[in-house]
Amino acid sequence: MPDVTVSITFDLISPFKNNQNYQFFEGVVNISATATNEKKVYSVVGQEELGAFPLLTKEEAGQAIEKAKQAQKYWEEEEVYKRAEILHAWADKLLENQAQIGDMIMKEVGKNKSSAWKEVARTADLIRYTAEEGCRIHGDLLRGDSFKGGSSNKIAMAERAPRGVILAISPFNYPVNLAASKIAPALISGNAVIFKPASQGTLSGKLMIDALLETELPADVVHCVTGKGSEIGDYLVTHPDISMITFTGSTEVGQSISEKAKMIPVVLELGGKDPAIVLKNADLDLAASQIVSGAFSYSGQRCTAIKRVLVDNAVADELTSKIKKKVDELTVGNPEEEAAVTPLIDEKAADFVQGLIDDALENGASLVTGNQREENLIYPTLLDNVTPGMKVAYEEPFGPVLPIIRVSDEADFVELANESEYGLQASIFTNNVQTAMNIGSKLNVGSVQLNAKTERGPDHFPFIGSKNSGLGAQGIRRSIESMTRDKLFIMNV
Ligand code: G3H
């Protein structure tokens, strides 16, 4: 190592350092923008008018991107600890407004009240961890003489640099949490954000952004861009000033984004068909309670919901009866009254789920319980003797229907589990860890859960989907990594 002392002084052009008030960029940051058209949002239950959001034109969306691009230049120069302080302040504001935001989530996407309020608290925790994790992102220092023929005069300092403007597209089912899980890592690592919420979920997302704008976040670093996907979707995805896209939603849209986004990184969290594999030596009470919670919470409208049960024939009757008992105990109805199973997001979603149930019954599946419908409310439905050829065995319902597939040969578990276009997660229920490891190692999924339901959290765990379930990885640290790139400063001394 050469004997060298380096002293570098950075001349930061920072709004914070200059103690100015971020009046660099004209225009508004929030979603009121200048749009003339708007779309009204109604509650899932009761069709109460909750508010409206503007339908931006391409030109208006383009203006937001331009402002974000300019603001990012200042934001990336801000000290990381200051960015972290802003994120902590955001988390504080979210908790201060937990009731208002939680109630909006409950009404706008039909999630029961306690889950909706928990989503806000979980998001505050996620933001805080992200702020702290961002302060612990370090680069590398590499010596040139550790490579044959390299030079001892060279030292490379590799840092993680922000990518620029991140396009964050969030789904309806976690309108706050799955938005913040994209926005917070982008911000802590010095990026600006164009946030495109799902239409049903926009008002909850807006309240979350309002909380962020109450902090010292400089103007224009985050823009909430709302509108019809058909009008501005492709425009956003293909815009030359978007440096990276992070999306959660359907596989169909995810695939389209991945095809259209050229030469920029894309992280996708898409659909799933997570199996619960129940072996004959499993604790069946534990399996039944985890399966019911995993399959039916938020009415199955989760990418990580358990969407099929593969059970050893030897214990299938017993497991089915335990699952049925628990399904019959689920409360059904209004999110405000804490029902476990609530109406689906819209009629199209309910029609789709009903179609899967009808198809299975027409093709020989046995109805164990459920198959009742009141408008968009589908009662939790359990189907037994489902065979791999039935649609409900391989399509993602995103609703409260659970097929049971009986397996007579243990060797078939892996093949059946992998017989899916999806590869998000899988659960294995057994009292034999070695067997679980053997099966788990052969499953083509992002994560395997032993003796527990499939789920994303805790939110600092890597969250990965293989096959049509996703691309890249999320989870707080992985998200920060995906939103930054290596940048080298090579000292030649
Ligand atoms: O819907 C997709 C979400 O990432 C699922 O998250 O497992 O915490 O419900 P969750």
mmCIF file of C-alpha atoms and ligand atoms in Angstrom, residues 122 171 173-174 177-178 248 269-270 297 301-305 398 424-425 454-457 459 463 474, ligand 1:
data_model
loop_
_atom_site.group_PDB
_atom_site.id
_atom_site.type_symbol
_atom_site.label_atom_id
_atom_site.label_comp_id
_atom_site.label_asym_id
_atom_site.label_seq_id
_atom_site.Cartn_x
_atom_site.Cartn_y
_atom_site.Cartn_z
ATOM 1 C CA ARG A 122 -45.713 -1.414 10.013
ATOM 2 C CA PRO A 171 -50.663 -1.975 -5.857
ATOM 3 C CA ASN A 173 -53.661 -4.152 -1.544
ATOM 4 C CA TYR A 174 -51.016 -2.337 0.511
ATOM 5 C CA ASN A 177 -46.840 -0.103 2.973
ATOM 6 C CA LEU A 178 -45.919 -1.294 -0.507
ATOM 7 C CA THR A 248 -45.681 -4.480 -7.386
ATOM 8 C CA GLU A 269 -43.020 -8.212 -7.227
ATOM 9 C CA LEU A 270 -45.792 -10.112 -9.011
ATOM 10 C CA SER A 297 -56.374 -12.815 5.712
ATOM 11 C CA GLN A 301 -55.833 -10.480 -1.667
ATOM 12 C CA ARG A 302 -52.106 -10.896 -0.999
ATOM 13 C CA CYS A 303 -49.433 -12.098 -3.365
ATOM 14 C CA THR A 304 -48.099 -14.248 -0.528
ATOM 15 C CA ALA A 305 -51.416 -15.813 0.452
ATOM 16 C CA PHE A 398 -56.525 -13.179 -5.287
ATOM 17 C CA LEU A 424 -42.937 -16.806 -4.754
ATOM 18 C CA GLN A 425 -42.939 -18.800 -1.508
ATOM 19 C CA THR A 454 -46.115 -17.768 3.657
ATOM 20 C CA GLU A 455 -45.629 -14.043 4.162
ATOM 21 C CA ARG A 456 -43.336 -11.192 3.196
ATOM 22 C CA GLY A 457 -42.259 -9.862 6.555
ATOM 23 C CA ASP A 459 -39.673 -6.332 6.148
ATOM 24 C CA PHE A 463 -38.230 -10.816 -0.523
ATOM 25 C CA GLN A 474 -36.872 -6.468 -2.213
HETATM 26 O O1 G3H B 1 -49.321 -8.752 -1.835
HETATM 27 C C1 G3H B 1 -48.102 -8.756 -1.710
HETATM 28 C C2 G3H B 1 -47.471 -8.397 -0.438
HETATM 29 O O2 G3H B 1 -46.085 -8.226 -0.608
HETATM 30 C C3 G3H B 1 -47.768 -9.377 0.636
HETATM 31 O O3 G3H B 1 -47.263 -8.930 1.844
HETATM 32 O O4 G3H B 1 -47.098 -11.092 3.069
HETATM 33 O O5 G3H B 1 -46.991 -8.940 4.278
HETATM 34 O O6 G3H B 1 -49.132 -9.704 3.274
HETATM 35 P P1 G3H B 1 -47.653 -9.718 3.180
#
